[in-house]
Amino acid sequence: MAPKKADKSPTKAKAAKGGVEKPAKKVKKVKDPNAPKRPLSAFFFYSNDILKSDNPGIAFGEIGKKVGALWAALSEKDKVSVWELRAPYEKKAEADKARYEKEKAAYTKA
């Protein structure tokens, strides 16, 4: 096994000798708790309706895995019919976006 080489990056070497300092870490912006929540997409409404009703205790990360597995199991013919079923979820997403815009306008005025 080859021995590890020492890290000789110019930034670290100069910083060690008192030369150029490392860039400061970015400070994370504090999120306003009163800010309106972002709107949900049609996919989230779909996943909430389909998967949450079948699996009430499912975690958020598991939803994507389940939807991916369901999508992979569909044939091309079924995938086309699924796209036709998007309309109600798109309407919900548009309504949620309108809600968000309304809340955002009220929030920025305040």
Short mmCIF file of N, CA, C and O in Angstrom, two decimals:
data_model
loop_
_atom_site.label_atom_id
_atom_site.label_comp_id
_atom_site.label_asym_id
_atom_site.label_seq_id
_atom_site.Cartn_x
_atom_site.Cartn_y
_atom_site.Cartn_z
N MET A 1 0.85 -1.17 0.00
CA MET A 1 0.00 0.00 0.00
C MET A 1 0.89 1.23 0.00
O MET A 1 1.85 1.33 0.75
N ALA A 2 0.58 2.18 -0.84
CA ALA A 2 1.39 3.38 -0.96
C ALA A 2 1.14 4.30 0.24
O ALA A 2 0.02 4.41 0.72
N PRO A 3 2.21 4.96 0.70
CA PRO A 3 2.01 5.89 1.83
C PRO A 3 1.23 7.11 1.37
O PRO A 3 1.30 7.51 0.21
N LYS A 4 0.46 7.69 2.28
CA LYS A 4 -0.33 8.87 1.95
C LYS A 4 0.58 10.07 1.78
O LYS A 4 1.56 10.24 2.50
N LYS A 5 0.26 10.90 0.80
CA LYS A 5 1.02 12.11 0.57
C LYS A 5 0.47 13.20 1.48
O LYS A 5 -0.72 13.26 1.76
N ALA A 6 1.33 14.05 1.92
CA ALA A 6 0.91 15.17 2.76
C ALA A 6 0.11 16.16 1.91
O ALA A 6 0.41 16.37 0.74
N ASP A 7 -0.90 16.76 2.49
CA ASP A 7 -1.70 17.75 1.78
C ASP A 7 -0.90 19.03 1.64
O ASP A 7 -0.60 19.70 2.62
N LYS A 8 -0.52 19.34 0.41
CA LYS A 8 0.30 20.52 0.18
C LYS A 8 -0.45 21.54 -0.67
O LYS A 8 0.10 22.12 -1.59
N SER A 9 -1.73 21.72 -0.36
CA SER A 9 -2.47 22.72 -1.12
C SER A 9 -1.93 24.10 -0.75
O SER A 9 -1.56 24.35 0.38
N PRO A 10 -1.86 25.02 -1.72
CA PRO A 10 -1.27 26.33 -1.45
C PRO A 10 -1.99 27.11 -0.35
O PRO A 10 -1.37 27.80 0.43
N THR A 11 -3.30 26.96 -0.26
CA THR A 11 -4.05 27.70 0.75
C THR A 11 -3.67 27.24 2.15
O THR A 11 -3.40 28.05 3.03
N LYS A 12 -3.62 25.92 2.34
CA LYS A 12 -3.30 25.40 3.67
C LYS A 12 -1.84 25.66 4.03
O LYS A 12 -1.52 25.97 5.15
N ALA A 13 -0.95 25.55 3.04
CA ALA A 13 0.46 25.76 3.32
C ALA A 13 0.72 27.22 3.69
O ALA A 13 1.44 27.51 4.65
N LYS A 14 0.13 28.16 2.95
CA LYS A 14 0.33 29.58 3.26
C LYS A 14 -0.34 29.95 4.58
O LYS A 14 0.19 30.76 5.34
N ALA A 15 -1.49 29.35 4.85
CA ALA A 15 -2.19 29.65 6.11
C ALA A 15 -1.36 29.16 7.29
O ALA A 15 -1.30 29.81 8.34
N ALA A 16 -0.69 28.03 7.12
CA ALA A 16 0.14 27.50 8.20
C ALA A 16 1.35 28.39 8.43
O ALA A 16 1.83 28.50 9.56
N LYS A 17 1.84 29.04 7.40
CA LYS A 17 3.01 29.91 7.53
C LYS A 17 2.62 31.34 7.88
O LYS A 17 3.46 32.21 7.96
N GLY A 18 1.35 31.59 8.06
CA GLY A 18 0.90 32.93 8.39
C GLY A 18 0.60 33.77 7.18
O GLY A 18 0.46 34.98 7.27
N GLY A 19 0.47 33.16 6.02
CA GLY A 19 0.20 33.89 4.78
C GLY A 19 -1.28 34.12 4.59
O GLY A 19 -1.96 34.67 5.45
N VAL A 20 -1.79 33.64 3.48
CA VAL A 20 -3.19 33.83 3.12
C VAL A 20 -4.07 32.99 4.05
O VAL A 20 -3.81 31.82 4.27
N GLU A 21 -5.11 33.61 4.57
CA GLU A 21 -6.01 32.89 5.46
C GLU A 21 -7.08 32.18 4.65
O GLU A 21 -7.37 32.55 3.52
N LYS A 22 -7.68 31.18 5.28
CA LYS A 22 -8.75 30.44 4.64
C LYS A 22 -9.99 31.34 4.58
O LYS A 22 -10.19 32.17 5.46
N PRO A 23 -10.80 31.15 3.56
CA PRO A 23 -12.04 31.95 3.51
C PRO A 23 -12.96 31.59 4.67
O PRO A 23 -13.02 30.44 5.10
N ALA A 24 -13.65 32.59 5.18
CA ALA A 24 -14.55 32.37 6.30
C ALA A 24 -15.77 31.57 5.84
O ALA A 24 -16.19 31.67 4.69
N LYS A 25 -16.31 30.79 6.74
CA LYS A 25 -17.51 30.02 6.41
C LYS A 25 -18.69 30.96 6.29
O LYS A 25 -18.79 31.94 7.00
N LYS A 26 -19.61 30.61 5.39
CA LYS A 26 -20.80 31.42 5.20
C LYS A 26 -21.72 31.26 6.40
O LYS A 26 -21.88 30.17 6.94
N VAL A 27 -22.32 32.36 6.80
CA VAL A 27 -23.25 32.34 7.91
C VAL A 27 -24.62 31.98 7.37
O VAL A 27 -25.09 32.55 6.38
N LYS A 28 -25.27 31.00 8.00
CA LYS A 28 -26.59 30.56 7.56
C LYS A 28 -27.63 31.62 7.91
O LYS A 28 -27.66 32.12 9.03
N LYS A 29 -28.49 31.96 6.94
CA LYS A 29 -29.53 32.93 7.17
C LYS A 29 -30.55 32.37 8.15
O LYS A 29 -30.92 31.20 8.07
N VAL A 30 -31.00 33.21 9.04
CA VAL A 30 -32.02 32.80 9.99
C VAL A 30 -33.36 32.88 9.28
O VAL A 30 -33.71 33.90 8.69
N LYS A 31 -34.11 31.79 9.33
CA LYS A 31 -35.40 31.73 8.65
C LYS A 31 -36.47 32.35 9.53
O LYS A 31 -36.55 32.07 10.72
N ASP A 32 -37.29 33.20 8.95
CA ASP A 32 -38.36 33.84 9.69
C ASP A 32 -39.50 32.84 9.90
O ASP A 32 -40.04 32.30 8.94
N PRO A 33 -39.86 32.56 11.14
CA PRO A 33 -40.93 31.59 11.38
C PRO A 33 -42.31 32.08 10.92
O PRO A 33 -43.22 31.28 10.76
N ASN A 34 -42.46 33.38 10.71
CA ASN A 34 -43.74 33.92 10.26
C ASN A 34 -43.88 33.93 8.75
O ASN A 34 -44.94 34.28 8.23
N ALA A 35 -42.82 33.59 8.03
CA ALA A 35 -42.86 33.59 6.57
C ALA A 35 -43.83 32.50 6.10
O ALA A 35 -43.94 31.45 6.72
N PRO A 36 -44.54 32.73 4.99
CA PRO A 36 -45.48 31.72 4.50
C PRO A 36 -44.76 30.48 3.99
O PRO A 36 -43.63 30.56 3.49
N LYS A 37 -45.39 29.34 4.13
CA LYS A 37 -44.83 28.08 3.65
C LYS A 37 -44.90 28.03 2.13
O LYS A 37 -45.85 28.52 1.53
N ARG A 38 -43.89 27.45 1.52
CA ARG A 38 -43.86 27.34 0.06
C ARG A 38 -44.99 26.43 -0.41
O ARG A 38 -45.42 25.54 0.31
N PRO A 39 -45.46 26.62 -1.66
CA PRO A 39 -46.56 25.78 -2.15
C PRO A 39 -46.06 24.37 -2.48
O PRO A 39 -44.90 24.17 -2.84
N LEU A 40 -46.96 23.40 -2.34
CA LEU A 40 -46.64 22.02 -2.68
C LEU A 40 -46.84 21.81 -4.18
O LEU A 40 -47.72 22.42 -4.79
N SER A 41 -46.05 20.91 -4.75
CA SER A 41 -46.20 20.59 -6.16
C SER A 41 -47.28 19.52 -6.33
O SER A 41 -47.73 18.91 -5.36
N ALA A 42 -47.68 19.30 -7.56
CA ALA A 42 -48.69 18.28 -7.85
C ALA A 42 -48.21 16.90 -7.41
O ALA A 42 -48.99 16.08 -6.94
N PHE A 43 -46.91 16.65 -7.54
CA PHE A 43 -46.36 15.36 -7.13
C PHE A 43 -46.57 15.12 -5.64
O PHE A 43 -46.91 14.01 -5.22
N PHE A 44 -46.40 16.15 -4.82
CA PHE A 44 -46.58 15.97 -3.38
C PHE A 44 -48.05 15.69 -3.04
O PHE A 44 -48.34 14.89 -2.16
N PHE A 45 -48.96 16.37 -3.72
CA PHE A 45 -50.37 16.07 -3.49
C PHE A 45 -50.69 14.64 -3.90
O PHE A 45 -51.42 13.93 -3.21
N TYR A 46 -50.13 14.20 -5.04
CA TYR A 46 -50.32 12.83 -5.50
C TYR A 46 -49.79 11.83 -4.49
O TYR A 46 -50.47 10.90 -4.09
N SER A 47 -48.56 12.05 -4.05
CA SER A 47 -47.95 11.10 -3.12
C SER A 47 -48.68 11.07 -1.78
O SER A 47 -48.82 10.02 -1.16
N ASN A 48 -49.17 12.23 -1.34
CA ASN A 48 -49.94 12.25 -0.10
C ASN A 48 -51.24 11.47 -0.24
O ASN A 48 -51.62 10.72 0.66
N ASP A 49 -51.93 11.65 -1.37
CA ASP A 49 -53.20 10.94 -1.57
C ASP A 49 -52.99 9.44 -1.72
O ASP A 49 -53.68 8.64 -1.10
N ILE A 50 -52.06 9.07 -2.56
CA ILE A 50 -51.88 7.66 -2.89
C ILE A 50 -51.17 6.89 -1.78
O ILE A 50 -51.67 5.88 -1.29
N LEU A 51 -50.02 7.36 -1.38
CA LEU A 51 -49.20 6.58 -0.46
C LEU A 51 -49.57 6.76 1.00
O LEU A 51 -49.51 5.81 1.77
N LYS A 52 -49.92 7.95 1.40
CA LYS A 52 -50.26 8.17 2.81
C LYS A 52 -51.54 7.43 3.18
O LYS A 52 -51.68 6.97 4.30
N SER A 53 -52.48 7.33 2.24
CA SER A 53 -53.72 6.62 2.56
C SER A 53 -53.46 5.12 2.69
O SER A 53 -54.06 4.45 3.53
N ASP A 54 -52.55 4.57 1.86
CA ASP A 54 -52.24 3.14 1.92
C ASP A 54 -51.30 2.81 3.07
O ASP A 54 -51.39 1.74 3.67
N ASN A 55 -50.36 3.72 3.37
CA ASN A 55 -49.35 3.51 4.40
C ASN A 55 -49.34 4.72 5.32
O ASN A 55 -48.53 5.61 5.15
N PRO A 56 -50.20 4.77 6.33
CA PRO A 56 -50.33 6.00 7.14
C PRO A 56 -49.07 6.38 7.93
O PRO A 56 -48.85 7.55 8.17
N GLY A 57 -48.23 5.45 8.29
CA GLY A 57 -47.07 5.77 9.11
C GLY A 57 -45.78 5.92 8.32
O GLY A 57 -44.70 5.93 8.89
N ILE A 58 -45.87 6.09 7.02
CA ILE A 58 -44.67 6.12 6.17
C ILE A 58 -43.91 7.44 6.36
O ILE A 58 -44.50 8.49 6.52
N ALA A 59 -42.59 7.34 6.35
CA ALA A 59 -41.74 8.52 6.49
C ALA A 59 -41.59 9.21 5.13
O ALA A 59 -41.81 8.61 4.08
N PHE A 60 -41.19 10.49 5.15
CA PHE A 60 -41.06 11.27 3.93
C PHE A 60 -40.06 10.64 2.96
O PHE A 60 -40.31 10.56 1.76
N GLY A 61 -38.93 10.19 3.45
CA GLY A 61 -37.91 9.59 2.59
C GLY A 61 -38.37 8.31 1.93
O GLY A 61 -37.96 7.98 0.81
N GLU A 62 -39.23 7.58 2.61
CA GLU A 62 -39.73 6.33 2.06
C GLU A 62 -40.73 6.57 0.93
O GLU A 62 -40.92 5.72 0.07
N ILE A 63 -41.39 7.73 0.93
CA ILE A 63 -42.39 8.02 -0.11
C ILE A 63 -41.74 8.00 -1.48
O ILE A 63 -42.26 7.39 -2.42
N GLY A 64 -40.60 8.65 -1.62
CA GLY A 64 -39.90 8.68 -2.90
C GLY A 64 -39.49 7.30 -3.37
O GLY A 64 -39.60 6.98 -4.57
N LYS A 65 -39.05 6.47 -2.46
CA LYS A 65 -38.66 5.11 -2.82
C LYS A 65 -39.86 4.32 -3.30
O LYS A 65 -39.79 3.59 -4.29
N LYS A 66 -40.98 4.46 -2.61
CA LYS A 66 -42.19 3.73 -2.99
C LYS A 66 -42.71 4.20 -4.34
O LYS A 66 -43.09 3.39 -5.18
N VAL A 67 -42.75 5.51 -4.54
CA VAL A 67 -43.23 6.04 -5.82
C VAL A 67 -42.32 5.59 -6.96
O VAL A 67 -42.78 5.21 -8.03
N GLY A 68 -41.01 5.60 -6.71
CA GLY A 68 -40.07 5.13 -7.73
C GLY A 68 -40.29 3.67 -8.07
O GLY A 68 -40.25 3.27 -9.24
N ALA A 69 -40.55 2.85 -7.05
CA ALA A 69 -40.79 1.43 -7.29
C ALA A 69 -42.10 1.23 -8.05
O ALA A 69 -42.18 0.39 -8.97
N LEU A 70 -43.13 1.99 -7.69
CA LEU A 70 -44.41 1.89 -8.40
C LEU A 70 -44.25 2.32 -9.86
O LEU A 70 -44.79 1.69 -10.76
N TRP A 71 -43.49 3.39 -10.08
CA TRP A 71 -43.29 3.90 -11.44
C TRP A 71 -42.52 2.90 -12.29
O TRP A 71 -42.82 2.67 -13.45
N ALA A 72 -41.51 2.26 -11.70
CA ALA A 72 -40.70 1.29 -12.44
C ALA A 72 -41.52 0.06 -12.81
O ALA A 72 -41.28 -0.58 -13.84
N ALA A 73 -42.52 -0.26 -11.99
CA ALA A 73 -43.33 -1.44 -12.24
C ALA A 73 -44.38 -1.20 -13.33
O ALA A 73 -44.93 -2.16 -13.87
N LEU A 74 -44.66 0.05 -13.68
CA LEU A 74 -45.68 0.35 -14.68
C LEU A 74 -45.16 0.10 -16.09
O LEU A 74 -43.99 0.30 -16.39
N SER A 75 -46.06 -0.33 -16.97
CA SER A 75 -45.71 -0.47 -18.38
C SER A 75 -45.83 0.90 -19.04
O SER A 75 -46.36 1.84 -18.46
N GLU A 76 -45.36 1.01 -20.27
CA GLU A 76 -45.43 2.29 -20.99
C GLU A 76 -46.89 2.73 -21.18
O GLU A 76 -47.21 3.90 -21.09
N LYS A 77 -47.77 1.77 -21.44
CA LYS A 77 -49.19 2.09 -21.62
C LYS A 77 -49.77 2.67 -20.33
O LYS A 77 -50.52 3.64 -20.36
N ASP A 78 -49.40 2.07 -19.20
CA ASP A 78 -49.89 2.56 -17.91
C ASP A 78 -49.33 3.94 -17.58
O ASP A 78 -50.01 4.76 -16.98
N LYS A 79 -48.08 4.19 -17.97
CA LYS A 79 -47.47 5.48 -17.68
C LYS A 79 -48.21 6.61 -18.41
O LYS A 79 -48.38 7.69 -17.86
N VAL A 80 -48.67 6.36 -19.62
CA VAL A 80 -49.42 7.36 -20.37
C VAL A 80 -50.73 7.66 -19.64
O VAL A 80 -51.13 8.81 -19.49
N SER A 81 -51.41 6.63 -19.14
CA SER A 81 -52.68 6.85 -18.45
C SER A 81 -52.47 7.57 -17.13
O SER A 81 -53.34 8.32 -16.68
N VAL A 82 -51.33 7.38 -16.50
CA VAL A 82 -51.03 8.07 -15.24
C VAL A 82 -50.93 9.58 -15.50
O VAL A 82 -51.41 10.39 -14.71
N TRP A 83 -50.32 9.97 -16.61
CA TRP A 83 -50.19 11.40 -16.92
C TRP A 83 -51.56 12.04 -17.15
O TRP A 83 -51.74 13.23 -16.90
N GLU A 84 -52.51 11.26 -17.62
CA GLU A 84 -53.86 11.78 -17.81
C GLU A 84 -54.55 12.02 -16.47
O GLU A 84 -55.47 12.81 -16.37
N LEU A 85 -54.12 11.33 -15.43
CA LEU A 85 -54.73 11.46 -14.10
C LEU A 85 -54.15 12.61 -13.30
O LEU A 85 -54.54 12.82 -12.15
N ARG A 86 -53.25 13.38 -13.88
CA ARG A 86 -52.58 14.46 -13.17
C ARG A 86 -53.47 15.67 -12.92
O ARG A 86 -53.19 16.47 -12.04
N ALA A 87 -54.51 15.85 -13.69
CA ALA A 87 -55.32 17.07 -13.65
C ALA A 87 -55.78 17.46 -12.24
O ALA A 87 -55.62 18.62 -11.86
N PRO A 88 -56.35 16.56 -11.45
CA PRO A 88 -56.80 17.00 -10.12
C PRO A 88 -55.64 17.47 -9.23
O PRO A 88 -55.80 18.41 -8.44
N TYR A 89 -54.50 16.83 -9.37
CA TYR A 89 -53.34 17.21 -8.56
C TYR A 89 -52.76 18.54 -9.03
O TYR A 89 -52.28 19.32 -8.22
N GLU A 90 -52.82 18.78 -10.35
CA GLU A 90 -52.36 20.06 -10.88
C GLU A 90 -53.25 21.19 -10.37
O GLU A 90 -52.77 22.27 -10.04
N LYS A 91 -54.56 20.94 -10.29
CA LYS A 91 -55.49 21.95 -9.78
C LYS A 91 -55.20 22.26 -8.31
O LYS A 91 -55.22 23.42 -7.89
N LYS A 92 -54.91 21.22 -7.53
CA LYS A 92 -54.58 21.42 -6.12
C LYS A 92 -53.29 22.24 -5.99
O LYS A 92 -53.18 23.11 -5.14
N ALA A 93 -52.32 21.93 -6.86
CA ALA A 93 -51.05 22.65 -6.82
C ALA A 93 -51.24 24.12 -7.19
O ALA A 93 -50.64 25.01 -6.57
N GLU A 94 -52.08 24.39 -8.18
CA GLU A 94 -52.35 25.77 -8.58
C GLU A 94 -53.05 26.53 -7.45
O GLU A 94 -52.75 27.70 -7.19
N ALA A 95 -54.00 25.86 -6.78
CA ALA A 95 -54.69 26.49 -5.65
C ALA A 95 -53.72 26.79 -4.52
O ALA A 95 -53.78 27.85 -3.88
N ASP A 96 -52.79 25.86 -4.28
CA ASP A 96 -51.81 26.07 -3.21
C ASP A 96 -50.85 27.19 -3.58
O ASP A 96 -50.43 27.96 -2.72
N LYS A 97 -50.51 27.29 -4.86
CA LYS A 97 -49.63 28.38 -5.30
C LYS A 97 -50.32 29.73 -5.15
O LYS A 97 -49.69 30.71 -4.72
N ALA A 98 -51.61 29.78 -5.45
CA ALA A 98 -52.37 31.01 -5.27
C ALA A 98 -52.42 31.39 -3.79
O ALA A 98 -52.28 32.57 -3.43
N ARG A 99 -52.60 30.40 -2.93
CA ARG A 99 -52.59 30.64 -1.49
C ARG A 99 -51.25 31.22 -1.05
O ARG A 99 -51.18 32.18 -0.30
N TYR A 100 -50.17 30.64 -1.56
CA TYR A 100 -48.83 31.09 -1.21
C TYR A 100 -48.61 32.53 -1.67
O TYR A 100 -48.08 33.35 -0.92
N GLU A 101 -48.99 32.84 -2.90
CA GLU A 101 -48.81 34.19 -3.42
C GLU A 101 -49.59 35.21 -2.57
O GLU A 101 -49.10 36.30 -2.30
N LYS A 102 -50.79 34.84 -2.17
CA LYS A 102 -51.61 35.72 -1.35
C LYS A 102 -50.96 35.96 0.02
O LYS A 102 -50.85 37.10 0.48
N GLU A 103 -50.49 34.88 0.65
CA GLU A 103 -49.83 35.00 1.95
C GLU A 103 -48.51 35.76 1.84
O GLU A 103 -48.16 36.53 2.72
N LYS A 104 -47.80 35.54 0.74
CA LYS A 104 -46.52 36.22 0.53
C LYS A 104 -46.73 37.72 0.38
O LYS A 104 -45.97 38.52 0.92
N ALA A 105 -47.78 38.10 -0.37
CA ALA A 105 -48.07 39.52 -0.56
C ALA A 105 -48.43 40.17 0.77
O ALA A 105 -47.97 41.28 1.06
N ALA A 106 -49.21 39.50 1.58
CA ALA A 106 -49.58 40.03 2.89
C ALA A 106 -48.35 40.10 3.81
O ALA A 106 -48.20 41.03 4.59
N TYR A 107 -47.46 39.13 3.68
CA TYR A 107 -46.26 39.08 4.53
C TYR A 107 -45.28 40.18 4.17
O TYR A 107 -44.70 40.81 5.04
N THR A 108 -45.11 40.43 2.87
CA THR A 108 -44.14 41.47 2.46
C THR A 108 -44.65 42.87 2.79
O THR A 108 -43.85 43.78 3.00
N LYS A 109 -45.96 43.08 2.84
CA LYS A 109 -46.51 44.38 3.21
C LYS A 109 -46.32 44.65 4.68
O LYS A 109 -46.15 45.80 5.09
N ALA A 110 -46.36 43.60 5.48
CA ALA A 110 -46.27 43.77 6.93
C ALA A 110 -44.87 44.06 7.40
O ALA A 110 -43.92 44.15 6.81
#
